[in-house]
PDB file of C-alpha atoms in Angstrom:
ATOM      1  CA  MET A 223      29.523 114.591  64.499  1.00 71.00           C
ATOM      2  CA  LEU A 224      29.460 118.044  62.939  1.00 88.00           C
ATOM      3  CA  LEU A 225      26.527 120.292  63.699  1.00 91.00           C
ATOM      4  CA  THR A 226      24.869 122.650  61.253  1.00 94.00           C
ATOM      5  CA  GLU A 227      24.592 126.352  62.083  1.00 96.00           C
ATOM      6  CA  ASP A 228      20.900 126.072  62.942  1.00 96.00           C
ATOM      7  CA  GLN A 229      21.599 123.112  65.250  1.00 96.00           C
ATOM      8  CA  LYS A 230      24.374 125.058  67.001  1.00 96.00           C
ATOM      9  CA  PHE A 231      22.096 128.079  67.438  1.00 97.00           C
ATOM     10  CA  PHE A 232      19.247 125.989  68.812  1.00 97.00           C
ATOM     11  CA  LEU A 233      21.513 124.073  71.203  1.00 96.00           C
ATOM     12  CA  THR A 234      22.958 127.385  72.453  1.00 96.00           C
ATOM     13  CA  ILE A 235      19.434 128.462  73.399  1.00 96.00           C
ATOM     14  CA  LEU A 236      18.701 125.111  75.042  1.00 95.00           C
ATOM     15  CA  ARG A 237      21.920 125.241  77.059  1.00 94.00           C
ATOM     16  CA  GLU A 238      20.715 128.502  78.579  1.00 93.00           C
ATOM     17  CA  THR A 239      17.051 127.654  79.040  1.00 93.00           C
ATOM     18  CA  SER A 240      17.227 123.844  79.568  1.00 91.00           C
ATOM     19  CA  CYS A 241      13.986 123.480  77.631  1.00 92.00           C
ATOM     20  CA  VAL A 242      11.634 125.121  75.155  1.00 95.00           C
ATOM     21  CA  ARG A 243       8.091 124.388  74.105  1.00 95.00           C
ATOM     22  CA  ALA A 244       7.701 122.782  70.696  1.00 95.00           C
ATOM     23  CA  ASP A 245       5.883 125.881  69.423  1.00 95.00           C
ATOM     24  CA  HIS A 246       8.974 127.992  70.275  1.00 97.00           C
ATOM     25  CA  VAL A 247      11.318 126.086  67.953  1.00 97.00           C
ATOM     26  CA  LEU A 248      10.499 127.636  64.579  1.00 97.00           C
ATOM     27  CA  PRO A 249      10.043 131.221  65.872  1.00 97.00           C
ATOM     28  CA  LEU A 250      13.373 130.959  67.701  1.00 97.00           C
ATOM     29  CA  LEU A 251      15.079 129.647  64.553  1.00 97.00           C
ATOM     30  CA  HIS A 252      13.568 132.557  62.610  1.00 97.00           C
ATOM     31  CA  LEU A 253      15.526 134.947  64.844  1.00 95.00           C
ATOM     32  CA  GLN A 254      18.725 133.765  63.189  1.00 95.00           C
ATOM     33  CA  PHE A 255      17.479 131.972  60.069  1.00 96.00           C
ATOM     34  CA  PRO A 256      14.361 133.794  58.796  1.00 95.00           C
ATOM     35  CA  ASP A 257      13.848 131.475  55.810  1.00 96.00           C
ATOM     36  CA  LYS A 258      13.522 128.248  57.844  1.00 96.00           C
ATOM     37  CA  THR A 259      10.336 126.279  57.321  1.00 97.00           C
ATOM     38  CA  GLN A 260       8.440 124.085  59.763  1.00 97.00           C
ATOM     39  CA  TYR A 261       9.620 121.058  57.805  1.00 97.00           C
ATOM     40  CA  GLN A 262      13.276 122.108  58.265  1.00 97.00           C
ATOM     41  CA  ALA A 263      12.741 122.801  61.984  1.00 97.00           C
ATOM     42  CA  ASP A 264      11.168 119.367  62.440  1.00 96.00           C
ATOM     43  CA  ALA A 265      14.046 117.737  60.527  1.00 96.00           C
ATOM     44  CA  MET A 266      16.583 119.571  62.704  1.00 96.00           C
ATOM     45  CA  LEU A 267      14.832 118.331  65.861  1.00 95.00           C
ATOM     46  CA  ARG A 268      14.719 114.748  64.547  1.00 95.00           C
ATOM     47  CA  THR A 269      18.444 114.856  63.809  1.00 96.00           C
ATOM     48  CA  LEU A 270      19.264 116.246  67.256  1.00 96.00           C
ATOM     49  CA  ARG A 271      17.059 113.599  68.828  1.00 94.00           C
ATOM     50  CA  TYR A 272      18.791 110.791  66.865  1.00 95.00           C
ATOM     51  CA  GLN A 273      22.164 112.206  67.947  1.00 95.00           C
ATOM     52  CA  GLY A 274      20.996 112.005  71.571  1.00 94.00           C
ATOM     53  CA  LYS A 275      21.255 115.747  72.171  1.00 95.00           C
ATOM     54  CA  VAL A 276      17.561 116.545  72.782  1.00 95.00           C
ATOM     55  CA  VAL A 277      14.557 114.636  74.075  1.00 93.00           C
ATOM     56  CA  PRO A 278      10.927 115.488  73.432  1.00 88.00           C
ATOM     57  CA  GLY A 279       8.575 115.318  76.385  1.00 81.00           C
ATOM     58  CA  GLU A 280       4.956 114.297  76.535  1.00 77.00           C
ATOM     59  CA  ASP A 281       4.238 117.787  77.864  1.00 83.00           C
ATOM     60  CA  ASN A 282       5.194 119.380  74.500  1.00 90.00           C
ATOM     61  CA  ILE A 283       8.556 120.398  75.989  1.00 94.00           C
ATOM     62  CA  ILE A 284      11.881 119.799  74.265  1.00 95.00           C
ATOM     63  CA  ARG A 285      14.779 119.345  76.668  1.00 93.00           C
ATOM     64  CA  LEU A 286      18.498 118.849  76.494  1.00 92.00           C
ATOM     65  CA  ALA A 287      19.143 115.136  76.908  1.00 91.00           C
ATOM     66  CA  GLU A 288      21.320 115.674  79.985  1.00 91.00           C
ATOM     67  CA  ARG A 289      18.497 117.618  81.656  1.00 87.00           C
ATOM     68  CA  ARG A 290      15.646 115.299  80.728  1.00 84.00           C
ATOM     69  CA  SER A 291      14.464 114.793  84.289  1.00 84.00           C
ATOM     70  CA  ALA A 292      14.588 118.467  85.306  1.00 83.00           C
ATOM     71  CA  PRO A 293      11.160 120.084  85.520  1.00 84.00           C
ATOM     72  CA  PRO A 294      10.585 122.919  83.057  1.00 85.00           C
ATOM     73  CA  CYS A 295      10.919 126.430  84.468  1.00 89.00           C
ATOM     74  CA  GLY A 296       7.615 128.155  83.786  1.00 91.00           C
ATOM     75  CA  ASN A 297       9.202 131.601  84.140  1.00 94.00           C
ATOM     76  CA  VAL A 298      11.833 130.847  81.498  1.00 95.00           C
ATOM     77  CA  LEU A 299       9.131 129.578  79.121  1.00 95.00           C
ATOM     78  CA  LEU A 300       7.088 132.726  79.811  1.00 96.00           C
ATOM     79  CA  GLY A 301      10.215 134.808  79.166  1.00 96.00           C
ATOM     80  CA  LEU A 302      10.621 133.096  75.788  1.00 97.00           C
ATOM     81  CA  ASP A 303       6.976 133.906  74.991  1.00 97.00           C
ATOM     82  CA  ILE A 304       7.690 137.556  75.794  1.00 96.00           C
ATOM     83  CA  LEU A 305      10.898 137.576  73.756  1.00 96.00           C
ATOM     84  CA  LEU A 306       9.046 136.192  70.735  1.00 96.00           C
ATOM     85  CA  ALA A 307       6.113 138.599  71.233  1.00 95.00           C
ATOM     86  CA  LEU A 308       8.557 141.497  70.824  1.00 93.00           C
ATOM     87  CA  GLN A 309       9.166 140.215  67.281  1.00 92.00           C
ATOM     88  CA  PRO A 310      12.848 141.097  67.135  1.00 94.00           C
ATOM     89  CA  ARG A 311      14.733 140.934  63.889  1.00 93.00           C
ATOM     90  CA  ARG A 312      17.579 139.027  65.489  1.00 94.00           C
ATOM     91  CA  LEU A 313      18.536 137.465  68.812  1.00 94.00           C
ATOM     92  CA  LEU A 314      22.084 138.498  69.683  1.00 94.00           C
ATOM     93  CA  GLN A 315      22.393 136.994  73.163  1.00 94.00           C
ATOM     94  CA  LEU A 316      20.262 135.011  75.600  1.00 94.00           C
ATOM     95  CA  SER A 317      20.918 134.249  79.250  1.00 93.00           C
ATOM     96  CA  ALA A 318      18.795 132.379  81.757  1.00 89.00           C
ATOM     97  CA  ARG A 319      21.410 132.457  84.501  1.00 76.00           C
ATOM     98  CA  ARG A 320      21.411 136.041  85.753  1.00 79.00           C
ATOM     99  CA  GLU A 321      19.705 136.282  89.104  1.00 83.00           C
ATOM    100  CA  PRO A 322      17.100 137.518  89.843  1.00 88.00           C
ATOM    101  CA  TYR A 323      15.940 137.444  86.227  1.00 92.00           C
ATOM    102  CA  PRO A 324      14.638 134.202  84.713  1.00 94.00           C
ATOM    103  CA  LEU A 325      15.677 135.499  81.284  1.00 95.00           C
ATOM    104  CA  CYS A 326      17.827 138.303  79.851  1.00 95.00           C
ATOM    105  CA  PHE A 327      18.303 138.918  76.165  1.00 95.00           C
ATOM    106  CA  LEU A 328      19.947 141.255  73.716  1.00 94.00           C
ATOM    107  CA  ILE A 329      17.947 141.727  70.529  1.00 94.00           C
ATOM    108  CA  GLN A 330      18.194 143.682  67.332  1.00 93.00           C
ATOM    109  CA  ARG A 331      14.941 145.279  66.255  1.00 87.00           C
ATOM    110  CA  LYS A 332      13.785 145.652  62.684  1.00 84.00           C
ATOM    111  CA  ASP A 333      14.954 149.295  62.697  1.00 85.00           C
ATOM    112  CA  GLU A 334      18.472 147.978  63.565  1.00 86.00           C
ATOM    113  CA  TRP A 335      18.255 149.360  67.129  1.00 89.00           C
ATOM    114  CA  ILE A 336      19.714 147.052  69.787  1.00 93.00           C
ATOM    115  CA  ASP A 337      17.935 146.537  73.118  1.00 91.00           C
ATOM    116  CA  HIS A 338      19.048 144.708  76.270  1.00 93.00           C
ATOM    117  CA  PHE A 339      16.051 143.352  78.197  1.00 94.00           C
ATOM    118  CA  ALA A 340      15.684 141.673  81.580  1.00 93.00           C
ATOM    119  CA  PHE A 341      12.440 139.773  82.211  1.00 95.00           C
ATOM    120  CA  LEU A 342      11.098 139.555  85.758  1.00 95.00           C
ATOM    121  CA  PRO A 343       7.704 138.301  86.944  1.00 96.00           C
ATOM    122  CA  VAL A 344       6.183 140.383  89.750  1.00 96.00           C
ATOM    123  CA  PRO A 345       4.064 138.201  92.048  1.00 94.00           C
ATOM    124  CA  PRO A 346       1.203 140.027  93.782  1.00 94.00           C
ATOM    125  CA  GLY A 347       2.383 141.431  97.104  1.00 93.00           C
ATOM    126  CA  ARG A 348       6.061 141.542  96.020  1.00 93.00           C
ATOM    127  CA  GLU A 349       5.928 144.920  94.242  1.00 94.00           C
ATOM    128  CA  SER A 350       7.871 146.776  96.967  1.00 92.00           C
ATOM    129  CA  TYR A 351      10.605 144.136  97.017  1.00 91.00           C
ATOM    130  CA  VAL A 352      10.901 144.188  93.218  1.00 92.00           C
ATOM    131  CA  SER A 353      11.062 148.016  93.237  1.00 90.00           C
ATOM    132  CA  GLN A 354      13.947 147.955  95.738  1.00 89.00           C
ATOM    133  CA  LEU A 355      15.718 145.196  93.864  1.00 87.00           C
ATOM    134  CA  LEU A 356      15.562 147.050  90.554  1.00 87.00           C
ATOM    135  CA  GLN A 357      16.626 150.393  92.084  1.00 84.00           C
ATOM    136  CA  ALA A 358      19.887 148.739  93.122  1.00 82.00           C
ATOM    137  CA  GLU A 359      20.506 147.186  89.676  1.00 79.00           C
ATOM    138  CA  ALA A 360      23.706 148.549  88.128  1.00 73.00           C
ATOM    139  CA  VAL A 361      23.251 147.059  84.648  1.00 74.00           C
ATOM    140  CA  ASN A 362      21.416 149.154  82.089  1.00 80.00           C
ATOM    141  CA  TYR A 363      18.585 146.806  81.155  1.00 86.00           C
ATOM    142  CA  THR A 364      15.122 147.684  79.980  1.00 90.00           C
ATOM    143  CA  PHE A 365      12.944 145.798  82.436  1.00 92.00           C
ATOM    144  CA  LEU A 366      10.043 143.658  81.245  1.00 95.00           C
ATOM    145  CA  LEU A 367       7.883 143.209  84.334  1.00 95.00           C
ATOM    146  CA  TYR A 368       5.226 140.533  84.045  1.00 96.00           C
ATOM    147  CA  LEU A 369       2.196 141.394  86.173  1.00 96.00           C
ATOM    148  CA  ASP A 370      -0.667 139.118  87.149  1.00 94.00           C
ATOM    149  CA  ALA A 371      -2.977 142.154  87.059  1.00 91.00           C
ATOM    150  CA  LEU A 372      -2.369 145.554  85.500  1.00 88.00           C
ATOM    151  CA  ASP A 373      -3.261 147.427  88.709  1.00 90.00           C
ATOM    152  CA  GLN A 374      -0.041 146.055  90.277  1.00 93.00           C
ATOM    153  CA  HIS A 375       1.858 148.774  88.402  1.00 89.00           C
ATOM    154  CA  ARG A 376       0.667 151.356  90.935  1.00 89.00           C
ATOM    155  CA  ARG A 377       2.705 149.663  93.660  1.00 91.00           C
ATOM    156  CA  LEU A 378       5.950 149.654  91.658  1.00 91.00           C
ATOM    157  CA  ILE A 379       8.391 152.564  91.842  1.00 86.00           C
ATOM    158  CA  LEU A 380      10.899 152.536  89.020  1.00 84.00           C
ATOM    159  CA  HIS A 381      13.191 155.193  87.626  1.00 81.00           C
ATOM    160  CA  ARG A 382      14.501 153.176  84.708  1.00 80.00           C
ATOM    161  CA  ALA A 383      13.219 152.138  81.306  1.00 84.00           C
ATOM    162  CA  HIS A 384      10.579 149.483  81.805  1.00 90.00           C
ATOM    163  CA  TYR A 385       7.514 147.866  80.311  1.00 92.00           C
ATOM    164  CA  PHE A 386       4.692 146.134  82.078  1.00 94.00           C
ATOM    165  CA  VAL A 387       3.574 142.899  80.455  1.00 95.00           C
ATOM    166  CA  VAL A 388       0.103 141.542  81.167  1.00 95.00           C
ATOM    167  CA  GLU A 389      -1.773 138.691  79.570  1.00 94.00           C
ATOM    168  CA  GLN A 390      -5.176 139.928  78.393  1.00 91.00           C
ATOM    169  CA  GLU A 391      -7.619 137.940  76.298  1.00 90.00           C
ATOM    170  CA  GLY A 392      -4.981 135.290  75.651  1.00 90.00           C
ATOM    171  CA  ARG A 393      -2.405 137.775  74.318  1.00 93.00           C
ATOM    172  CA  LEU A 394       0.601 139.425  75.893  1.00 95.00           C
ATOM    173  CA  ARG A 395       0.119 143.195  76.107  1.00 94.00           C
ATOM    174  CA  PHE A 396       2.988 145.613  76.689  1.00 94.00           C
ATOM    175  CA  PHE A 397       2.591 148.946  78.469  1.00 91.00           C
ATOM    176  CA  LYS A 398       5.465 151.397  78.609  1.00 87.00           C
ATOM    177  CA  GLY A 399       6.056 152.887  82.064  1.00 77.00           C
ATOM    178  CA  GLY A 400       3.373 155.548  82.496  1.00 54.00           C
ATOM    179  CA  GLU A 401       1.055 154.162  79.789  1.00 49.00           C
ATOM    180  CA  ALA A 402      -0.316 151.524  82.174  1.00 44.00           C
ATOM    181  CA  ARG A 403      -2.662 154.100  83.759  1.00 44.00           C
ATOM    182  CA  ARG A 404      -4.904 154.017  80.671  1.00 40.00           C
TER     183      ARG A 404
END
């Protein structure tokens, strides 16, 4: 059975991430198809479900059919939240298989600039380890470091482009390198 372009795009994302939350579907489609409506996204999901390619879960998670029993990776889902919060114009590449990062992505911003991001949660007490790990990184990513508390930034030593991401008042907030001291 032939797939439409939006189905191919969505399945490419699912092959990398294994699952997405239902509220990710339309915003992810908008990264490649900005005119898609919720009705069209729902129709695409129904078609993929009838074809046996995706399965919806009771936990509001949509999975690839062949990975239906795998538990969702909370860090990948958080990485997708962060990707979408950046509001890129276009998603050029997505990878959920580059250790130690749960998610890496190449996006095109609205000003046509292209950025390569690597998302990494920083558990409390692991700041020194993360600092050493990122100092040794040879790839030129901009790091998106998710912190449980903003004061964790004081224990991180980084000499590369990075943003701290903290959830405050139910929203993701981004702080560029030295701006976290505010």
